[in-house]
Amino acid sequence: MQLDTYLLIMFFAFLHECGHILAGVLLKFKIQSLKIMPIGFHVTFRIDTRNYNKKILHANLLAIKKIIIAFAGPIVNLIFILIFSLMKSEMLLGIKIETLIYVNILIFMFNMITIYPLDGGRILKNLLHI
């Protein structure tokens, strides 16, 4: 049971990280690395700050883009929470819907803690930068 829950958390943590990747790619950032760790995944992007720091406006634009990327992962979890909450059945592929909701709430809440390097900490850091 614990291994099943861990694998479920890792699966949704991967989808969470895919949200960051999608946002970064859409904002024209290049992926530098994707790391697999015991507690989840971590993606980093290559950012050329020389192009953004020519003017204050562009420095703020970089911070705004970083905020969007940081929010993208938790938004993926919120979407899954909403989808699973609206489902009429009690099971999906042999997994209780309430477990799927719980796992996504757990990942969302953990990542929104305002401690760097979690998403909430990154969001706060960039908000303060602006």
PDB file of C-alpha atoms in Angstrom:
ATOM      1  CA  MET A   1       0.000   0.000   0.000  1.00  0.00           C
ATOM      2  CA  GLN A   2       2.784   2.474   0.888  1.00  0.00           C
ATOM      3  CA  LEU A   3       4.710   1.680  -2.294  1.00  0.00           C
ATOM      4  CA  ASP A   4       1.526   2.207  -4.327  1.00  0.00           C
ATOM      5  CA  THR A   5       1.005   5.611  -2.700  1.00  0.00           C
ATOM      6  CA  TYR A   6       4.652   6.584  -3.262  1.00  0.00           C
ATOM      7  CA  LEU A   7       4.437   5.620  -6.948  1.00  0.00           C
ATOM      8  CA  LEU A   8       1.197   7.585  -7.271  1.00  0.00           C
ATOM      9  CA  ILE A   9       2.829  10.641  -5.692  1.00  0.00           C
ATOM     10  CA  MET A  10       5.826  10.300  -8.019  1.00  0.00           C
ATOM     11  CA  PHE A  11       3.530   9.992 -11.057  1.00  0.00           C
ATOM     12  CA  PHE A  12       1.651  13.195 -10.204  1.00  0.00           C
ATOM     13  CA  ALA A  13       4.920  14.922  -9.219  1.00  0.00           C
ATOM     14  CA  PHE A  14       6.170  14.111 -12.723  1.00  0.00           C
ATOM     15  CA  LEU A  15       3.005  15.596 -14.257  1.00  0.00           C
ATOM     16  CA  HIS A  16       3.475  18.622 -11.974  1.00  0.00           C
ATOM     17  CA  GLU A  17       7.006  19.034 -13.358  1.00  0.00           C
ATOM     18  CA  CYS A  18       5.654  18.669 -16.910  1.00  0.00           C
ATOM     19  CA  GLY A  19       3.560  21.767 -16.158  1.00  0.00           C
ATOM     20  CA  HIS A  20       6.758  23.687 -15.384  1.00  0.00           C
ATOM     21  CA  ILE A  21       8.375  22.334 -18.552  1.00  0.00           C
ATOM     22  CA  LEU A  22       5.407  23.277 -20.740  1.00  0.00           C
ATOM     23  CA  ALA A  23       5.280  26.815 -19.319  1.00  0.00           C
ATOM     24  CA  GLY A  24       9.041  27.228 -19.725  1.00  0.00           C
ATOM     25  CA  VAL A  25       9.022  26.015 -23.319  1.00  0.00           C
ATOM     26  CA  LEU A  26       6.043  28.253 -24.172  1.00  0.00           C
ATOM     27  CA  LEU A  27       7.944  31.207 -22.681  1.00  0.00           C
ATOM     28  CA  LYS A  28      10.926  30.283 -24.905  1.00  0.00           C
ATOM     29  CA  PHE A  29      13.269  29.005 -22.178  1.00  0.00           C
ATOM     30  CA  LYS A  30      15.581  26.091 -22.890  1.00  0.00           C
ATOM     31  CA  ILE A  31      15.650  23.132 -20.516  1.00  0.00           C
ATOM     32  CA  GLN A  32      19.014  22.773 -18.791  1.00  0.00           C
ATOM     33  CA  SER A  33      18.276  19.651 -16.758  1.00  0.00           C
ATOM     34  CA  LEU A  34      15.557  17.369 -15.412  1.00  0.00           C
ATOM     35  CA  LYS A  35      16.557  15.570 -12.222  1.00  0.00           C
ATOM     36  CA  ILE A  36      14.829  12.618 -10.597  1.00  0.00           C
ATOM     37  CA  MET A  37      15.098  12.714  -6.810  1.00  0.00           C
ATOM     38  CA  PRO A  38      13.620  10.481  -4.070  1.00  0.00           C
ATOM     39  CA  ILE A  39      10.990  13.134  -3.256  1.00  0.00           C
ATOM     40  CA  GLY A  40      10.114  14.082  -6.833  1.00  0.00           C
ATOM     41  CA  PHE A  41      11.527  15.761  -9.890  1.00  0.00           C
ATOM     42  CA  HIS A  42      13.274  19.076 -10.563  1.00  0.00           C
ATOM     43  CA  VAL A  43      13.649  20.941 -13.849  1.00  0.00           C
ATOM     44  CA  THR A  44      16.010  23.863 -14.441  1.00  0.00           C
ATOM     45  CA  PHE A  45      16.024  26.220 -17.388  1.00  0.00           C
ATOM     46  CA  ARG A  46      18.917  27.982 -19.081  1.00  0.00           C
ATOM     47  CA  ILE A  47      18.360  31.729 -18.668  1.00  0.00           C
ATOM     48  CA  ASP A  48      20.531  34.359 -20.352  1.00  0.00           C
ATOM     49  CA  THR A  49      20.057  37.284 -17.948  1.00  0.00           C
ATOM     50  CA  ARG A  50      22.220  39.616 -20.036  1.00  0.00           C
ATOM     51  CA  ASN A  51      19.367  39.997 -22.522  1.00  0.00           C
ATOM     52  CA  TYR A  52      16.813  40.734 -19.797  1.00  0.00           C
ATOM     53  CA  ASN A  53      18.825  43.096 -17.602  1.00  0.00           C
ATOM     54  CA  LYS A  54      19.407  45.784 -20.238  1.00  0.00           C
ATOM     55  CA  LYS A  55      16.346  47.625 -18.930  1.00  0.00           C
ATOM     56  CA  ILE A  56      14.438  47.395 -15.657  1.00  0.00           C
ATOM     57  CA  LEU A  57      11.273  46.475 -17.578  1.00  0.00           C
ATOM     58  CA  HIS A  58      12.991  43.418 -19.004  1.00  0.00           C
ATOM     59  CA  ALA A  59      14.283  42.371 -15.569  1.00  0.00           C
ATOM     60  CA  ASN A  60      10.690  42.510 -14.325  1.00  0.00           C
ATOM     61  CA  LEU A  61       9.587  40.540 -17.385  1.00  0.00           C
ATOM     62  CA  LEU A  62      12.063  37.788 -16.487  1.00  0.00           C
ATOM     63  CA  ALA A  63      10.709  37.690 -12.912  1.00  0.00           C
ATOM     64  CA  ILE A  64       7.123  37.514 -14.217  1.00  0.00           C
ATOM     65  CA  LYS A  65       8.061  34.617 -16.508  1.00  0.00           C
ATOM     66  CA  LYS A  66       9.706  32.814 -13.583  1.00  0.00           C
ATOM     67  CA  ILE A  67       6.514  33.308 -11.541  1.00  0.00           C
ATOM     68  CA  ILE A  68       4.419  31.841 -14.371  1.00  0.00           C
ATOM     69  CA  ILE A  69       6.734  28.836 -14.621  1.00  0.00           C
ATOM     70  CA  ALA A  70       6.664  28.322 -10.834  1.00  0.00           C
ATOM     71  CA  PHE A  71       2.839  28.493 -10.773  1.00  0.00           C
ATOM     72  CA  ALA A  72       2.471  26.101 -13.729  1.00  0.00           C
ATOM     73  CA  GLY A  73       3.274  22.954 -11.713  1.00  0.00           C
ATOM     74  CA  PRO A  74       0.773  23.607  -8.891  1.00  0.00           C
ATOM     75  CA  ILE A  75      -1.841  24.585 -11.480  1.00  0.00           C
ATOM     76  CA  VAL A  76      -1.502  21.094 -12.985  1.00  0.00           C
ATOM     77  CA  ASN A  77      -2.309  19.628  -9.563  1.00  0.00           C
ATOM     78  CA  LEU A  78      -5.294  21.989  -9.164  1.00  0.00           C
ATOM     79  CA  ILE A  79      -6.617  20.868 -12.562  1.00  0.00           C
ATOM     80  CA  PHE A  80      -6.366  17.216 -11.505  1.00  0.00           C
ATOM     81  CA  ILE A  81      -8.111  18.020  -8.197  1.00  0.00           C
ATOM     82  CA  LEU A  82     -10.938  19.658 -10.136  1.00  0.00           C
ATOM     83  CA  ILE A  83     -11.214  16.828 -12.677  1.00  0.00           C
ATOM     84  CA  PHE A  84     -11.218  14.107 -10.011  1.00  0.00           C
ATOM     85  CA  SER A  85     -13.708  16.065  -7.870  1.00  0.00           C
ATOM     86  CA  LEU A  86     -16.145  16.214 -10.784  1.00  0.00           C
ATOM     87  CA  MET A  87     -15.912  12.507 -11.569  1.00  0.00           C
ATOM     88  CA  LYS A  88     -19.017  10.481 -10.777  1.00  0.00           C
ATOM     89  CA  SER A  89     -17.260   7.149 -10.204  1.00  0.00           C
ATOM     90  CA  GLU A  90     -15.503   6.163  -6.987  1.00  0.00           C
ATOM     91  CA  MET A  91     -12.561   4.398  -8.695  1.00  0.00           C
ATOM     92  CA  LEU A  92     -10.260   5.108 -11.630  1.00  0.00           C
ATOM     93  CA  LEU A  93      -8.008   2.286 -12.845  1.00  0.00           C
ATOM     94  CA  GLY A  94      -8.436   0.554  -9.499  1.00  0.00           C
ATOM     95  CA  ILE A  95      -7.469   3.641  -7.483  1.00  0.00           C
ATOM     96  CA  LYS A  96      -9.952   5.458  -5.241  1.00  0.00           C
ATOM     97  CA  ILE A  97     -10.814   8.930  -6.548  1.00  0.00           C
ATOM     98  CA  GLU A  98     -10.389  10.356  -3.047  1.00  0.00           C
ATOM     99  CA  THR A  99      -6.801   9.038  -3.025  1.00  0.00           C
ATOM    100  CA  LEU A 100      -6.096  10.762  -6.349  1.00  0.00           C
ATOM    101  CA  ILE A 101      -7.534  14.013  -4.978  1.00  0.00           C
ATOM    102  CA  TYR A 102      -5.555  13.651  -1.737  1.00  0.00           C
ATOM    103  CA  VAL A 103      -2.255  13.052  -3.561  1.00  0.00           C
ATOM    104  CA  ASN A 104      -2.732  16.143  -5.721  1.00  0.00           C
ATOM    105  CA  ILE A 105      -3.720  18.296  -2.736  1.00  0.00           C
ATOM    106  CA  LEU A 106      -0.609  17.056  -0.929  1.00  0.00           C
ATOM    107  CA  ILE A 107       1.695  17.907  -3.850  1.00  0.00           C
ATOM    108  CA  PHE A 108       0.001  21.300  -4.355  1.00  0.00           C
ATOM    109  CA  MET A 109       0.184  22.313  -0.690  1.00  0.00           C
ATOM    110  CA  PHE A 110       3.771  21.125  -0.235  1.00  0.00           C
ATOM    111  CA  ASN A 111       4.964  23.014  -3.315  1.00  0.00           C
ATOM    112  CA  MET A 112       3.180  26.229  -2.340  1.00  0.00           C
ATOM    113  CA  ILE A 113       5.048  26.503   0.983  1.00  0.00           C
ATOM    114  CA  THR A 114       6.957  29.781   0.759  1.00  0.00           C
ATOM    115  CA  ILE A 115      10.379  28.250   1.375  1.00  0.00           C
ATOM    116  CA  TYR A 116      12.956  28.386  -1.399  1.00  0.00           C
ATOM    117  CA  PRO A 117      13.447  26.247  -3.574  1.00  0.00           C
ATOM    118  CA  LEU A 118       9.803  25.133  -3.467  1.00  0.00           C
ATOM    119  CA  ASP A 119       7.425  26.772  -5.959  1.00  0.00           C
ATOM    120  CA  GLY A 120       5.920  29.053  -3.310  1.00  0.00           C
ATOM    121  CA  GLY A 121       9.406  30.262  -2.358  1.00  0.00           C
ATOM    122  CA  ARG A 122      10.280  30.900  -5.997  1.00  0.00           C
ATOM    123  CA  ILE A 123       7.067  32.845  -6.501  1.00  0.00           C
ATOM    124  CA  LEU A 124       7.700  34.969  -3.408  1.00  0.00           C
ATOM    125  CA  LYS A 125      11.344  35.572  -4.366  1.00  0.00           C
ATOM    126  CA  ASN A 126      10.367  36.821  -7.815  1.00  0.00           C
ATOM    127  CA  LEU A 127       7.465  38.917  -6.487  1.00  0.00           C
ATOM    128  CA  LEU A 128       9.929  40.615  -4.117  1.00  0.00           C
ATOM    129  CA  HIS A 129      12.330  41.122  -7.032  1.00  0.00           C
ATOM    130  CA  ILE A 130       9.663  43.021  -8.950  1.00  0.00           C
TER     131      ILE A 130
END
